[in-house]
Amino acid sequence: MSNQRNLPEAMLFDLDGTLFQTETLLLPAYHKTFDELRAKGLFTGETPPEERILGALGMLLEHIWERVMPNEQMATRQEADKLLIKYQVEGLQQGHGDLYTGVAETLQALHNKGIRLFVASNGLEDYVRHVIEAKGVAHLFEGLYSAGQYRTRSKVDLVKILLETHQIQSAWMVGDRSSDVEAGLQNNLTVVACDYAGFRESGELKGAHIRICSFAELLEYCN
């Protein structure tokens, strides 16, 4: 039996853990952020374990910081937000951060098939735009949608806005977290679960229609 399905009109991609190998940019910026928070007197003690922020990837930023430093004031979390994006953008400008193997080539192949490509991320607008531009794939995307830009409370709402804005009738949601699965299912999309980043918790990808272990495997389902 063939794995192939009918081509959708569009594909919507999560960014972190799906297209972008986030930890290659995030972790150096994370440590610099806490160094500066300590220097400013906004934080004392050791930098929280890396596992806390890696495990929170895909969440809205406010929820990430609640998990990383649950006992800190809102002002400290807001400053951490600003510093982290600053150091990540600096890292991108210095050439740091990697797409997963095969992402650029696979996106180009999908684009060549006439599929409309979009990003739907829970990240900040500047972060999403900088990553896509710095990695040289911006020309392949019709739109970059972020929770930071649209102030959405969930990825379900963000995807709904994207679909309505571009009048998309059929699409696949491609991502690595439960928020991606939920966003796809609740918007009646085919869900492709990316099972290669390692950030997810057990059971998060339940309900997905397709599961891939490398990004390039996506092409095997496109006839």
Tab-separated table of C-alpha atoms in Angstrom:
chain	number	residue	atom	x	y	z
A	1	MET	CA	0.000	0.000	0.000
A	2	SER	CA	1.401	3.399	-0.954
A	3	ASN	CA	2.214	6.063	1.634
A	4	GLN	CA	1.325	8.772	-0.854
A	5	ARG	CA	-1.610	11.131	-0.399
A	6	ASN	CA	-3.152	13.761	-2.609
A	7	LEU	CA	-1.185	16.986	-2.586
A	8	PRO	CA	-2.626	19.705	-0.362
A	9	GLU	CA	-3.018	23.284	-1.507
A	10	ALA	CA	-0.762	24.446	1.342
A	11	MET	CA	1.551	23.222	4.078
A	12	LEU	CA	1.892	24.996	7.427
A	13	PHE	CA	5.110	24.440	9.356
A	14	ASP	CA	6.018	24.914	12.958
A	15	LEU	CA	9.512	26.437	13.280
A	16	ASP	CA	11.337	25.215	16.388
A	17	GLY	CA	11.909	21.469	16.379
A	18	THR	CA	10.404	21.136	12.902
A	19	LEU	CA	12.382	23.310	10.461
A	20	PHE	CA	14.969	24.747	12.816
A	21	GLN	CA	17.344	22.941	15.148
A	22	THR	CA	16.572	25.402	17.900
A	23	GLU	CA	19.117	24.368	20.490
A	24	THR	CA	21.996	25.284	18.148
A	25	LEU	CA	21.000	28.944	18.544
A	26	LEU	CA	19.005	28.934	21.756
A	27	LEU	CA	21.393	27.489	24.314
A	28	PRO	CA	24.265	29.981	23.896
A	29	ALA	CA	21.702	32.835	24.006
A	30	TYR	CA	20.022	31.270	27.059
A	31	HIS	CA	23.251	31.304	29.074
A	32	LYS	CA	24.082	34.872	28.011
A	33	THR	CA	20.568	35.939	29.062
A	34	PHE	CA	21.013	34.681	32.614
A	35	ASP	CA	24.522	36.143	32.836
A	36	GLU	CA	23.033	39.539	32.019
A	37	LEU	CA	20.034	39.100	34.351
A	38	ARG	CA	22.490	38.423	37.186
A	39	ALA	CA	24.635	41.416	36.185
A	40	LYS	CA	21.524	43.626	36.310
A	41	GLY	CA	20.550	42.285	39.719
A	42	LEU	CA	17.331	40.782	38.402
A	43	PHE	CA	18.262	37.167	39.080
A	44	THR	CA	20.431	35.344	41.621
A	45	GLY	CA	21.660	31.793	41.748
A	46	GLU	CA	22.501	29.283	39.063
A	47	THR	CA	21.122	29.363	35.533
A	48	PRO	CA	18.109	27.002	35.428
A	49	PRO	CA	18.821	23.636	33.751
A	50	GLU	CA	18.788	23.677	29.926
A	51	GLU	CA	16.203	20.881	29.997
A	52	ARG	CA	13.600	23.324	31.308
A	53	ILE	CA	13.681	25.581	28.278
A	54	LEU	CA	14.217	22.754	25.782
A	55	GLY	CA	11.182	20.951	27.199
A	56	ALA	CA	9.106	24.131	26.876
A	57	LEU	CA	9.855	24.772	23.201
A	58	GLY	CA	6.642	25.181	21.244
A	59	MET	CA	4.832	26.818	24.162
A	60	LEU	CA	3.840	30.469	24.251
A	61	LEU	CA	6.673	32.596	25.661
A	62	GLU	CA	4.897	33.485	28.884
A	63	HIS	CA	4.444	29.785	29.617
A	64	ILE	CA	8.084	29.077	28.782
A	65	TRP	CA	9.309	31.535	31.401
A	66	GLU	CA	6.796	30.272	33.968
A	67	ARG	CA	8.384	26.865	33.522
A	68	VAL	CA	11.998	28.064	33.426
A	69	MET	CA	11.816	30.355	36.468
A	70	PRO	CA	8.481	29.850	38.244
A	71	ASN	CA	9.385	31.916	41.307
A	72	GLU	CA	10.569	35.083	39.562
A	73	GLN	CA	8.743	38.385	39.117
A	74	MET	CA	7.011	39.278	35.856
A	75	ALA	CA	9.560	42.081	35.292
A	76	THR	CA	12.394	39.548	35.338
A	77	ARG	CA	10.581	37.292	32.879
A	78	GLN	CA	9.878	40.212	30.541
A	79	GLU	CA	13.527	41.263	30.623
A	80	ALA	CA	14.534	37.659	29.913
A	81	ASP	CA	12.243	37.760	26.858
A	82	LYS	CA	14.011	40.828	25.479
A	83	LEU	CA	17.504	39.542	26.189
A	84	LEU	CA	16.908	36.107	24.719
A	85	ILE	CA	15.633	37.481	21.404
A	86	LYS	CA	18.529	39.985	21.317
A	87	TYR	CA	21.149	37.277	21.771
A	88	GLN	CA	19.426	34.925	19.337
A	89	VAL	CA	19.321	37.594	16.619
A	90	GLU	CA	22.994	38.356	17.272
A	91	GLY	CA	23.749	34.642	16.980
A	92	LEU	CA	21.925	34.409	13.638
A	93	GLN	CA	23.861	37.404	12.339
A	94	GLN	CA	27.072	35.593	13.301
A	95	GLY	CA	25.976	32.524	11.336
A	96	HIS	CA	24.888	30.369	14.284
A	97	GLY	CA	21.861	28.066	14.229
A	98	ASP	CA	21.043	25.249	11.810
A	99	LEU	CA	18.057	23.998	9.868
A	100	TYR	CA	17.500	20.257	10.181
A	101	THR	CA	19.123	18.132	7.486
A	102	GLY	CA	17.174	18.251	4.228
A	103	VAL	CA	14.878	21.137	5.183
A	104	ALA	CA	15.980	23.627	2.507
A	105	GLU	CA	15.970	21.010	-0.269
A	106	THR	CA	12.600	19.569	0.771
A	107	LEU	CA	10.957	22.986	1.017
A	108	GLN	CA	12.262	23.803	-2.468
A	109	ALA	CA	10.840	20.523	-3.817
A	110	LEU	CA	7.433	21.222	-2.236
A	111	HIS	CA	7.488	24.756	-3.617
A	112	ASN	CA	8.307	23.366	-7.061
A	113	LYS	CA	5.206	21.164	-6.824
A	114	GLY	CA	3.118	24.320	-6.442
A	115	ILE	CA	2.327	23.864	-2.745
A	116	ARG	CA	1.888	27.142	-0.850
A	117	LEU	CA	4.211	27.219	2.172
A	118	PHE	CA	3.650	29.017	5.489
A	119	VAL	CA	5.176	29.140	8.958
A	120	ALA	CA	2.853	28.979	11.979
A	121	SER	CA	4.876	29.420	15.171
A	122	ASN	CA	4.197	30.253	18.812
A	123	GLY	CA	7.381	32.363	18.787
A	124	LEU	CA	8.000	36.094	18.556
A	125	GLU	CA	7.541	37.798	15.182
A	126	ASP	CA	11.137	39.074	14.975
A	127	TYR	CA	12.587	35.698	15.924
A	128	VAL	CA	10.577	33.800	13.313
A	129	ARG	CA	11.406	36.303	10.558
A	130	HIS	CA	15.109	36.465	11.432
A	131	VAL	CA	15.506	32.669	11.454
A	132	ILE	CA	13.758	32.175	8.101
A	133	GLU	CA	15.673	35.036	6.468
A	134	ALA	CA	19.066	34.117	7.949
A	135	LYS	CA	18.749	30.515	6.785
A	136	GLY	CA	18.027	31.580	3.192
A	137	VAL	CA	14.546	30.077	2.770
A	138	ALA	CA	12.346	33.191	3.076
A	139	HIS	CA	11.617	33.264	-0.681
A	140	LEU	CA	9.880	29.880	-0.437
A	141	PHE	CA	7.228	31.042	2.048
A	142	GLU	CA	4.052	32.920	1.238
A	143	GLY	CA	3.577	34.022	4.839
A	144	LEU	CA	5.142	33.851	8.316
A	145	TYR	CA	2.597	33.674	11.128
A	146	SER	CA	3.584	33.979	14.782
A	147	ALA	CA	1.697	34.133	18.052
A	148	GLY	CA	3.833	37.162	18.908
A	149	GLN	CA	2.496	39.079	15.911
A	150	TYR	CA	-1.152	38.062	16.125
A	151	ARG	CA	-1.429	37.884	19.940
A	152	THR	CA	-3.165	34.534	19.721
A	153	ARG	CA	-3.717	32.452	22.841
A	154	SER	CA	-3.244	29.141	21.046
A	155	LYS	CA	-1.893	27.766	17.802
A	156	VAL	CA	-5.441	26.644	16.956
A	157	ASP	CA	-6.411	30.321	16.651
A	158	LEU	CA	-3.247	31.259	14.754
A	159	VAL	CA	-3.810	28.541	12.147
A	160	LYS	CA	-7.468	29.527	11.813
A	161	ILE	CA	-6.446	33.130	11.028
A	162	LEU	CA	-3.876	31.938	8.480
A	163	LEU	CA	-6.340	29.654	6.678
A	164	GLU	CA	-9.047	32.317	6.534
A	165	THR	CA	-6.688	35.103	5.433
A	166	HIS	CA	-5.334	33.084	2.511
A	167	GLN	CA	-8.630	31.285	1.738
A	168	ILE	CA	-6.956	27.883	1.961
A	169	GLN	CA	-9.247	24.893	1.455
A	170	SER	CA	-6.849	21.993	2.042
A	171	ALA	CA	-3.634	21.978	4.058
A	172	TRP	CA	-1.257	19.894	6.132
A	173	MET	CA	-0.020	21.017	9.551
A	174	VAL	CA	3.584	19.904	10.094
A	175	GLY	CA	5.036	20.108	13.602
A	176	ASP	CA	6.612	18.373	16.582
A	177	ARG	CA	4.465	19.286	19.603
A	178	SER	CA	0.965	18.618	20.893
A	179	SER	CA	0.045	22.235	20.068
A	180	ASP	CA	0.714	21.462	16.388
A	181	VAL	CA	-1.378	18.292	16.456
A	182	GLU	CA	-4.214	20.149	18.191
A	183	ALA	CA	-4.028	23.086	15.757
A	184	GLY	CA	-4.212	20.743	12.796
A	185	LEU	CA	-7.007	18.525	14.077
A	186	GLN	CA	-9.212	21.375	15.258
A	187	ASN	CA	-8.872	23.091	11.876
A	188	ASN	CA	-9.612	19.839	9.976
A	189	LEU	CA	-6.123	19.547	8.507
A	190	THR	CA	-3.951	16.508	7.840
A	191	VAL	CA	-1.381	16.439	10.672
A	192	VAL	CA	2.240	15.452	10.045
A	193	ALA	CA	4.144	14.786	13.278
A	194	CYS	CA	7.906	15.356	13.244
A	195	ASP	CA	9.490	12.804	15.539
A	196	TYR	CA	13.142	13.838	15.389
A	197	ALA	CA	13.697	16.885	17.612
A	198	GLY	CA	13.491	15.151	20.973
A	199	PHE	CA	11.769	18.063	22.772
A	200	ARG	CA	8.392	16.381	23.064
A	201	GLU	CA	6.964	14.390	25.933
A	202	SER	CA	5.469	10.909	25.620
A	203	GLY	CA	2.111	10.844	23.869
A	204	GLU	CA	2.302	14.384	22.499
A	205	LEU	CA	2.001	13.313	18.872
A	206	LYS	CA	-1.030	11.087	19.382
A	207	GLY	CA	-3.715	11.750	16.794
A	208	ALA	CA	-1.367	12.700	13.953
A	209	HIS	CA	-2.148	11.177	10.561
A	210	ILE	CA	1.498	10.858	9.460
A	211	ARG	CA	4.695	10.533	11.503
A	212	ILE	CA	8.106	11.274	9.991
A	213	CYS	CA	11.570	10.611	11.431
A	214	SER	CA	13.397	13.039	9.123
A	215	PHE	CA	12.158	16.156	7.350
A	216	ALA	CA	12.963	14.827	3.876
A	217	GLU	CA	10.612	11.887	4.547
A	218	LEU	CA	7.742	14.330	4.011
A	219	LEU	CA	8.232	14.004	0.254
A	220	GLU	CA	7.408	10.296	0.407
A	221	TYR	CA	3.788	11.242	1.193
A	222	CYS	CA	3.430	13.711	-1.681
A	223	ASN	CA	2.424	12.317	-5.047
